[in-house]
Amino acid sequence: MQKTMDDLFESEPRDLRLADGAMVLGGFALAHEASLLVAVRDVTARAPFRHLITPGGYRMSVAMTNCGRLGWVSDRSGYRYDPIDPETRLPWPPMPEVFATLAAKAAATVGFAGFAPEACLINRYEPGAKLSLHQDKDERNYDAPIVSVSLGLPATFLFGGLARGDKQQRIKLIHGDVVVWGGPARLAYHGVLPLADGDHPLLGRQRINLTFRKAG
Ligand code: MD3
Ligand code: FE
């Protein structure tokens, strides 16, 4: 059969199973990119990006803020989920509808029905910013998945195993990709390599990552 223009220009399907419980949904967020970016602007107008200090006293290269009932924060006393933004001393901005809906839809697509995130951490990477290898262990309940949405410049994501020394896969995550991490992958070590410089048509020289969690 003759190929149509659409066939010729359609790119590879980018849905990918990284491991048991870890699914990349390539471009899943693209249909909502405009409303997601408006929502990021609304949240960050009320709870600005800031560079948190690690318990060890280092300034994180990734700038962060939150929305939803709980926000992830770090300071000299440790990591925690806090209902109050320590910068503004106000509750975090509410979770925008488009965030909650997209996260629930992505989770349901890979078999986690009824995912209702309480916390959305918004990470902003500028060229050179990175996230060292870590586990997400500050949540009380590991049954719920974590959903992450990548926007802006591409990043190289490191996905390891349950031990720090386990071999890591490198995965390129691009604008619009959504990843659902659950089940056996929930406690895997992961990180992000230093962001390469670039100029994204919508976001310029940055990458924004949304991470949706059930904290309690
Ligand atoms: C794999 N953020 O904020 S989200 C984080 O791109 C964080 O900003 C990264 O890791 C970022 O903690 C990656 C993807 C992610 C989140 C949680 C995971 C991957 C995960 C939990 C287990 C395994
Ligand atoms: Fe993490």
PDB file of C-alpha atoms and ligand atoms in Angstrom:
ATOM      1  CA  MET A   1       0.000   0.000   0.000  1.00  0.00           C
ATOM      2  CA  GLN A   2       1.128   3.520  -0.809  1.00  0.00           C
ATOM      3  CA  LYS A   3       2.496   5.486   2.143  1.00  0.00           C
ATOM      4  CA  THR A   4       0.786   8.799   2.840  1.00  0.00           C
ATOM      5  CA  MET A   5       2.599  11.990   3.902  1.00  0.00           C
ATOM      6  CA  ASP A   6       1.380  11.358   7.461  1.00  0.00           C
ATOM      7  CA  ASP A   7       2.971   7.902   7.510  1.00  0.00           C
ATOM      8  CA  LEU A   8       6.257   9.258   6.209  1.00  0.00           C
ATOM      9  CA  PHE A   9       6.449  12.041   8.771  1.00  0.00           C
ATOM     10  CA  GLU A  10       5.123  10.155  11.750  1.00  0.00           C
ATOM     11  CA  SER A  11       7.947   9.545  14.197  1.00  0.00           C
ATOM     12  CA  GLU A  12       8.601   6.326  16.079  1.00  0.00           C
ATOM     13  CA  PRO A  13       6.159   5.587  18.866  1.00  0.00           C
ATOM     14  CA  ARG A  14       8.156   6.543  21.966  1.00  0.00           C
ATOM     15  CA  ASP A  15       6.303   4.586  24.605  1.00  0.00           C
ATOM     16  CA  LEU A  16       8.919   2.537  26.378  1.00  0.00           C
ATOM     17  CA  ARG A  17       8.990   0.175  29.339  1.00  0.00           C
ATOM     18  CA  LEU A  18      12.216   0.938  31.218  1.00  0.00           C
ATOM     19  CA  ALA A  19      11.744  -1.701  33.874  1.00  0.00           C
ATOM     20  CA  ASP A  20       8.992  -3.428  35.769  1.00  0.00           C
ATOM     21  CA  GLY A  21       6.797  -0.517  36.884  1.00  0.00           C
ATOM     22  CA  ALA A  22       8.563   2.235  34.923  1.00  0.00           C
ATOM     23  CA  MET A  23       6.855   3.409  31.723  1.00  0.00           C
ATOM     24  CA  VAL A  24       7.750   6.316  29.462  1.00  0.00           C
ATOM     25  CA  LEU A  25       4.719   7.755  27.650  1.00  0.00           C
ATOM     26  CA  GLY A  26       6.389   9.643  24.813  1.00  0.00           C
ATOM     27  CA  GLY A  27       4.727  12.989  24.100  1.00  0.00           C
ATOM     28  CA  PHE A  28       1.788  12.254  26.398  1.00  0.00           C
ATOM     29  CA  ALA A  29       1.679  15.866  27.662  1.00  0.00           C
ATOM     30  CA  LEU A  30       2.000  17.559  24.253  1.00  0.00           C
ATOM     31  CA  ALA A  31      -1.739  18.047  23.785  1.00  0.00           C
ATOM     32  CA  HIS A  32      -1.748  20.145  26.981  1.00  0.00           C
ATOM     33  CA  GLU A  33       1.555  22.004  26.626  1.00  0.00           C
ATOM     34  CA  ALA A  34       0.008  25.478  26.404  1.00  0.00           C
ATOM     35  CA  SER A  35      -2.224  25.110  29.465  1.00  0.00           C
ATOM     36  CA  LEU A  36       0.563  23.403  31.426  1.00  0.00           C
ATOM     37  CA  LEU A  37       2.877  26.354  30.797  1.00  0.00           C
ATOM     38  CA  VAL A  38       0.219  28.885  31.787  1.00  0.00           C
ATOM     39  CA  ALA A  39      -0.332  26.901  34.987  1.00  0.00           C
ATOM     40  CA  VAL A  40       3.421  26.825  35.734  1.00  0.00           C
ATOM     41  CA  ARG A  41       3.489  30.619  35.352  1.00  0.00           C
ATOM     42  CA  ASP A  42       0.489  31.021  37.673  1.00  0.00           C
ATOM     43  CA  VAL A  43       2.044  28.826  40.359  1.00  0.00           C
ATOM     44  CA  THR A  44       5.498  30.403  40.154  1.00  0.00           C
ATOM     45  CA  ALA A  45       4.027  33.917  40.351  1.00  0.00           C
ATOM     46  CA  ARG A  46       2.710  32.970  43.812  1.00  0.00           C
ATOM     47  CA  ALA A  47       5.457  30.594  44.931  1.00  0.00           C
ATOM     48  CA  PRO A  48       8.665  31.623  43.138  1.00  0.00           C
ATOM     49  CA  PHE A  49      11.439  29.204  42.167  1.00  0.00           C
ATOM     50  CA  ARG A  50      14.218  29.036  44.746  1.00  0.00           C
ATOM     51  CA  HIS A  51      17.435  27.069  45.230  1.00  0.00           C
ATOM     52  CA  LEU A  52      16.982  24.913  48.320  1.00  0.00           C
ATOM     53  CA  ILE A  53      19.821  24.044  50.680  1.00  0.00           C
ATOM     54  CA  THR A  54      20.555  20.373  51.294  1.00  0.00           C
ATOM     55  CA  PRO A  55      20.858  19.030  54.845  1.00  0.00           C
ATOM     56  CA  GLY A  56      24.609  18.908  54.131  1.00  0.00           C
ATOM     57  CA  GLY A  57      24.669  22.664  53.441  1.00  0.00           C
ATOM     58  CA  TYR A  58      24.920  22.673  49.631  1.00  0.00           C
ATOM     59  CA  ARG A  59      22.792  24.903  47.385  1.00  0.00           C
ATOM     60  CA  MET A  60      20.910  22.752  44.856  1.00  0.00           C
ATOM     61  CA  SER A  61      21.607  23.673  41.216  1.00  0.00           C
ATOM     62  CA  VAL A  62      17.981  22.862  40.347  1.00  0.00           C
ATOM     63  CA  ALA A  63      15.508  25.596  41.383  1.00  0.00           C
ATOM     64  CA  MET A  64      12.266  24.325  42.902  1.00  0.00           C
ATOM     65  CA  THR A  65       8.774  25.235  43.938  1.00  0.00           C
ATOM     66  CA  ASN A  66       5.549  23.318  44.626  1.00  0.00           C
ATOM     67  CA  CYS A  67       1.810  23.336  44.315  1.00  0.00           C
ATOM     68  CA  GLY A  68      -0.885  21.210  45.882  1.00  0.00           C
ATOM     69  CA  ARG A  69      -1.660  20.487  49.530  1.00  0.00           C
ATOM     70  CA  LEU A  70       1.945  19.559  50.342  1.00  0.00           C
ATOM     71  CA  GLY A  71       5.298  20.731  49.046  1.00  0.00           C
ATOM     72  CA  TRP A  72       8.704  19.061  49.180  1.00  0.00           C
ATOM     73  CA  VAL A  73      11.316  21.196  50.901  1.00  0.00           C
ATOM     74  CA  SER A  74      14.905  20.811  52.061  1.00  0.00           C
ATOM     75  CA  ASP A  75      16.930  22.796  54.553  1.00  0.00           C
ATOM     76  CA  ARG A  76      19.706  22.243  57.101  1.00  0.00           C
ATOM     77  CA  SER A  77      17.269  20.240  59.260  1.00  0.00           C
ATOM     78  CA  GLY A  78      16.443  17.700  56.531  1.00  0.00           C
ATOM     79  CA  TYR A  79      13.922  16.903  53.801  1.00  0.00           C
ATOM     80  CA  ARG A  80      10.171  17.040  54.440  1.00  0.00           C
ATOM     81  CA  TYR A  81       6.719  17.627  52.975  1.00  0.00           C
ATOM     82  CA  ASP A  82       5.316  20.900  54.314  1.00  0.00           C
ATOM     83  CA  PRO A  83       1.837  22.420  53.793  1.00  0.00           C
ATOM     84  CA  ILE A  84       3.392  25.900  54.106  1.00  0.00           C
ATOM     85  CA  ASP A  85       5.905  27.506  51.737  1.00  0.00           C
ATOM     86  CA  PRO A  86       8.766  28.547  54.034  1.00  0.00           C
ATOM     87  CA  GLU A  87       9.612  31.500  51.704  1.00  0.00           C
ATOM     88  CA  THR A  88       6.170  33.114  51.558  1.00  0.00           C
ATOM     89  CA  ARG A  89       4.812  31.534  54.782  1.00  0.00           C
ATOM     90  CA  LEU A  90       1.615  30.859  52.835  1.00  0.00           C
ATOM     91  CA  PRO A  91       0.073  27.557  51.799  1.00  0.00           C
ATOM     92  CA  TRP A  92       1.398  26.362  48.428  1.00  0.00           C
ATOM     93  CA  PRO A  93      -0.775  27.406  45.453  1.00  0.00           C
ATOM     94  CA  PRO A  94      -3.513  24.878  44.734  1.00  0.00           C
ATOM     95  CA  MET A  95      -2.808  22.165  42.158  1.00  0.00           C
ATOM     96  CA  PRO A  96      -4.006  23.450  38.760  1.00  0.00           C
ATOM     97  CA  GLU A  97      -6.782  21.323  37.282  1.00  0.00           C
ATOM     98  CA  VAL A  98      -4.739  20.496  34.156  1.00  0.00           C
ATOM     99  CA  PHE A  99      -1.899  19.119  36.359  1.00  0.00           C
ATOM    100  CA  ALA A 100      -4.125  16.816  38.403  1.00  0.00           C
ATOM    101  CA  THR A 101      -6.055  15.604  35.363  1.00  0.00           C
ATOM    102  CA  LEU A 102      -2.943  14.855  33.308  1.00  0.00           C
ATOM    103  CA  ALA A 103      -1.203  13.019  36.177  1.00  0.00           C
ATOM    104  CA  ALA A 104      -4.278  10.882  36.860  1.00  0.00           C
ATOM    105  CA  LYS A 105      -4.717  10.085  33.162  1.00  0.00           C
ATOM    106  CA  ALA A 106      -1.073   9.045  32.761  1.00  0.00           C
ATOM    107  CA  ALA A 107      -1.173   6.851  35.875  1.00  0.00           C
ATOM    108  CA  ALA A 108      -4.418   5.210  34.744  1.00  0.00           C
ATOM    109  CA  THR A 109      -2.909   4.514  31.304  1.00  0.00           C
ATOM    110  CA  VAL A 110      -0.307   2.222  32.863  1.00  0.00           C
ATOM    111  CA  GLY A 111      -2.666   0.601  35.371  1.00  0.00           C
ATOM    112  CA  PHE A 112      -2.713   2.877  38.428  1.00  0.00           C
ATOM    113  CA  ALA A 113      -6.394   3.813  38.558  1.00  0.00           C
ATOM    114  CA  GLY A 114      -7.499   6.535  40.970  1.00  0.00           C
ATOM    115  CA  PHE A 115      -4.133   8.315  41.376  1.00  0.00           C
ATOM    116  CA  ALA A 116      -4.885  11.632  43.120  1.00  0.00           C
ATOM    117  CA  PRO A 117      -1.593  13.506  43.709  1.00  0.00           C
ATOM    118  CA  GLU A 118      -1.284  15.657  46.841  1.00  0.00           C
ATOM    119  CA  ALA A 119       2.025  17.224  45.941  1.00  0.00           C
ATOM    120  CA  CYS A 120       3.533  18.589  42.742  1.00  0.00           C
ATOM    121  CA  LEU A 121       7.211  19.495  42.880  1.00  0.00           C
ATOM    122  CA  ILE A 122       8.240  21.800  40.028  1.00  0.00           C
ATOM    123  CA  ASN A 123      11.941  21.583  39.163  1.00  0.00           C
ATOM    124  CA  ARG A 124      13.646  24.154  36.929  1.00  0.00           C
ATOM    125  CA  TYR A 125      16.932  23.198  35.280  1.00  0.00           C
ATOM    126  CA  GLU A 126      19.095  25.807  33.590  1.00  0.00           C
ATOM    127  CA  PRO A 127      22.173  24.746  31.590  1.00  0.00           C
ATOM    128  CA  GLY A 128      24.560  22.907  33.918  1.00  0.00           C
ATOM    129  CA  ALA A 129      21.945  22.102  36.567  1.00  0.00           C
ATOM    130  CA  LYS A 130      21.796  18.455  37.621  1.00  0.00           C
ATOM    131  CA  LEU A 131      20.223  16.120  40.125  1.00  0.00           C
ATOM    132  CA  SER A 132      22.596  13.656  41.733  1.00  0.00           C
ATOM    133  CA  LEU A 133      21.685   9.991  42.014  1.00  0.00           C
ATOM    134  CA  HIS A 134      19.087   9.503  44.779  1.00  0.00           C
ATOM    135  CA  GLN A 135      15.997   7.570  45.863  1.00  0.00           C
ATOM    136  CA  ASP A 136      12.647   9.223  46.583  1.00  0.00           C
ATOM    137  CA  LYS A 137      12.120   8.051  50.143  1.00  0.00           C
ATOM    138  CA  ASP A 138      10.436  11.016  51.835  1.00  0.00           C
ATOM    139  CA  GLU A 139       6.913   9.770  51.173  1.00  0.00           C
ATOM    140  CA  ARG A 140       5.097   7.691  53.751  1.00  0.00           C
ATOM    141  CA  ASN A 141       3.521   5.363  51.231  1.00  0.00           C
ATOM    142  CA  TYR A 142       5.286   3.676  48.335  1.00  0.00           C
ATOM    143  CA  ASP A 143       2.145   2.038  46.901  1.00  0.00           C
ATOM    144  CA  ALA A 144       1.200   5.098  44.865  1.00  0.00           C
ATOM    145  CA  PRO A 145       3.239   5.760  41.732  1.00  0.00           C
ATOM    146  CA  ILE A 146       5.161   8.955  40.954  1.00  0.00           C
ATOM    147  CA  VAL A 147       4.306  10.691  37.694  1.00  0.00           C
ATOM    148  CA  SER A 148       6.805  13.036  36.048  1.00  0.00           C
ATOM    149  CA  VAL A 149       6.284  15.441  33.143  1.00  0.00           C
ATOM    150  CA  SER A 150       9.200  16.892  31.164  1.00  0.00           C
ATOM    151  CA  LEU A 151       8.917  20.303  29.479  1.00  0.00           C
ATOM    152  CA  GLY A 152      11.456  22.419  27.605  1.00  0.00           C
ATOM    153  CA  LEU A 153      15.055  21.375  26.898  1.00  0.00           C
ATOM    154  CA  PRO A 154      15.848  17.654  26.700  1.00  0.00           C
ATOM    155  CA  ALA A 155      17.587  15.936  29.611  1.00  0.00           C
ATOM    156  CA  THR A 156      19.537  12.734  30.075  1.00  0.00           C
ATOM    157  CA  PHE A 157      17.914  10.807  32.865  1.00  0.00           C
ATOM    158  CA  LEU A 158      19.757   8.102  34.817  1.00  0.00           C
ATOM    159  CA  PHE A 159      17.715   5.138  35.945  1.00  0.00           C
ATOM    160  CA  GLY A 160      19.420   2.601  38.169  1.00  0.00           C
ATOM    161  CA  GLY A 161      18.368  -0.199  40.465  1.00  0.00           C
ATOM    162  CA  LEU A 162      17.571  -0.628  44.136  1.00  0.00           C
ATOM    163  CA  ALA A 163      21.223  -0.330  45.162  1.00  0.00           C
ATOM    164  CA  ARG A 164      23.276   2.816  44.521  1.00  0.00           C
ATOM    165  CA  GLY A 165      25.934   0.823  42.694  1.00  0.00           C
ATOM    166  CA  ASP A 166      23.571  -0.953  40.266  1.00  0.00           C
ATOM    167  CA  LYS A 167      24.119  -0.324  36.578  1.00  0.00           C
ATOM    168  CA  GLN A 168      22.183   2.654  35.222  1.00  0.00           C
ATOM    169  CA  GLN A 169      20.281   3.119  31.993  1.00  0.00           C
ATOM    170  CA  ARG A 170      20.504   6.532  30.335  1.00  0.00           C
ATOM    171  CA  ILE A 171      17.241   7.781  28.892  1.00  0.00           C
ATOM    172  CA  LYS A 172      16.697  10.973  26.949  1.00  0.00           C
ATOM    173  CA  LEU A 173      13.520  12.730  28.084  1.00  0.00           C
ATOM    174  CA  ILE A 174      12.154  15.425  25.814  1.00  0.00           C
ATOM    175  CA  HIS A 175       9.444  18.077  25.916  1.00  0.00           C
ATOM    176  CA  GLY A 176       6.061  16.445  26.487  1.00  0.00           C
ATOM    177  CA  ASP A 177       7.299  13.098  27.803  1.00  0.00           C
ATOM    178  CA  VAL A 178       5.524  11.645  30.830  1.00  0.00           C
ATOM    179  CA  VAL A 179       6.987   8.872  32.970  1.00  0.00           C
ATOM    180  CA  VAL A 180       5.095   6.786  35.500  1.00  0.00           C
ATOM    181  CA  TRP A 181       7.219   5.142  38.197  1.00  0.00           C
ATOM    182  CA  GLY A 182       5.497   2.610  40.372  1.00  0.00           C
ATOM    183  CA  GLY A 183       5.615  -0.861  41.836  1.00  0.00           C
ATOM    184  CA  PRO A 184       9.112  -2.351  41.851  1.00  0.00           C
ATOM    185  CA  ALA A 185      10.593   0.781  40.212  1.00  0.00           C
ATOM    186  CA  ARG A 186       9.320   3.124  42.913  1.00  0.00           C
ATOM    187  CA  LEU A 187      12.502   2.952  45.008  1.00  0.00           C
ATOM    188  CA  ALA A 188      15.020   2.793  42.170  1.00  0.00           C
ATOM    189  CA  TYR A 189      17.996   5.164  42.243  1.00  0.00           C
ATOM    190  CA  HIS A 190      17.725   7.921  39.642  1.00  0.00           C
ATOM    191  CA  GLY A 191      19.188  11.278  38.676  1.00  0.00           C
ATOM    192  CA  VAL A 192      19.593  13.826  35.891  1.00  0.00           C
ATOM    193  CA  LEU A 193      22.899  14.645  34.129  1.00  0.00           C
ATOM    194  CA  PRO A 194      23.943  18.318  33.869  1.00  0.00           C
ATOM    195  CA  LEU A 195      21.560  20.027  31.434  1.00  0.00           C
ATOM    196  CA  ALA A 196      23.083  20.776  28.043  1.00  0.00           C
ATOM    197  CA  ASP A 197      22.588  24.313  26.763  1.00  0.00           C
ATOM    198  CA  GLY A 198      19.998  24.869  24.064  1.00  0.00           C
ATOM    199  CA  ASP A 199      17.078  27.058  23.089  1.00  0.00           C
ATOM    200  CA  HIS A 200      13.629  25.527  23.331  1.00  0.00           C
ATOM    201  CA  PRO A 201      10.941  27.229  21.200  1.00  0.00           C
ATOM    202  CA  LEU A 202       8.539  27.566  24.145  1.00  0.00           C
ATOM    203  CA  LEU A 203      10.816  27.584  27.192  1.00  0.00           C
ATOM    204  CA  GLY A 204      14.134  28.997  26.014  1.00  0.00           C
ATOM    205  CA  ARG A 205      17.189  27.898  27.992  1.00  0.00           C
ATOM    206  CA  GLN A 206      15.486  25.750  30.579  1.00  0.00           C
ATOM    207  CA  ARG A 207      13.884  22.445  31.393  1.00  0.00           C
ATOM    208  CA  ILE A 208      10.888  22.233  33.701  1.00  0.00           C
ATOM    209  CA  ASN A 209       9.964  18.945  35.329  1.00  0.00           C
ATOM    210  CA  LEU A 210       6.730  18.353  37.202  1.00  0.00           C
ATOM    211  CA  THR A 211       6.723  15.499  39.723  1.00  0.00           C
ATOM    212  CA  PHE A 212       3.394  14.342  41.124  1.00  0.00           C
ATOM    213  CA  ARG A 213       3.302  12.416  44.372  1.00  0.00           C
ATOM    214  CA  LYS A 214       1.106  11.078  47.054  1.00  0.00           C
ATOM    215  CA  ALA A 215       3.063  12.137  50.121  1.00  0.00           C
ATOM    216  CA  GLY A 216       1.156  10.753  53.071  1.00  0.00           C
TER     217      GLY A 216
HETATM  218  C1  MD3 B   1      12.466   6.940  39.332  1.00  0.00           C
HETATM  219  N1  MD3 B   1      13.237  14.662  39.583  1.00  0.00           N
HETATM  220  O1  MD3 B   1      12.425  15.560  41.976  1.00  0.00           O
HETATM  221  S1  MD3 B   1      11.491  12.970  37.829  1.00  0.00           S
HETATM  222  C2  MD3 B   1      12.917  14.416  41.957  1.00  0.00           C
HETATM  223  O2  MD3 B   1      13.679  15.247  36.180  1.00  0.00           O
HETATM  224  C3  MD3 B   1      13.418  13.906  40.671  1.00  0.00           C
HETATM  225  O3  MD3 B   1      13.532  16.587  37.865  1.00  0.00           O
HETATM  226  C4  MD3 B   1      13.770  14.311  38.315  1.00  0.00           C
HETATM  227  O4  MD3 B   1      13.963  12.854  40.637  1.00  0.00           O
HETATM  228  C5  MD3 B   1      13.643  15.464  37.377  1.00  0.00           C
HETATM  229  O5  MD3 B   1      13.000  13.668  42.933  1.00  0.00           O
HETATM  230  C6  MD3 B   1      13.217  13.109  37.754  1.00  0.00           C
HETATM  231  C7  MD3 B   1      11.445  11.300  37.592  1.00  0.00           C
HETATM  232  C8  MD3 B   1      11.443  10.383  38.746  1.00  0.00           C
HETATM  233  C9  MD3 B   1      10.809  10.686  39.906  1.00  0.00           C
HETATM  234  C10 MD3 B   1      10.734   9.725  40.880  1.00  0.00           C
HETATM  235  C11 MD3 B   1      11.274   8.460  40.708  1.00  0.00           C
HETATM  236  C12 MD3 B   1      12.002   9.160  38.567  1.00  0.00           C
HETATM  237  C13 MD3 B   1      11.921   8.192  39.532  1.00  0.00           C
HETATM  238  C14 MD3 B   1      11.171   7.460  41.671  1.00  0.00           C
HETATM  239  C15 MD3 B   1      11.690   6.221  41.439  1.00  0.00           C
HETATM  240  C16 MD3 B   1      12.353   5.962  40.275  1.00  0.00           C
HETATM  241 FE    FE B   2      13.707  11.802  42.511  1.00  0.00          FE
END
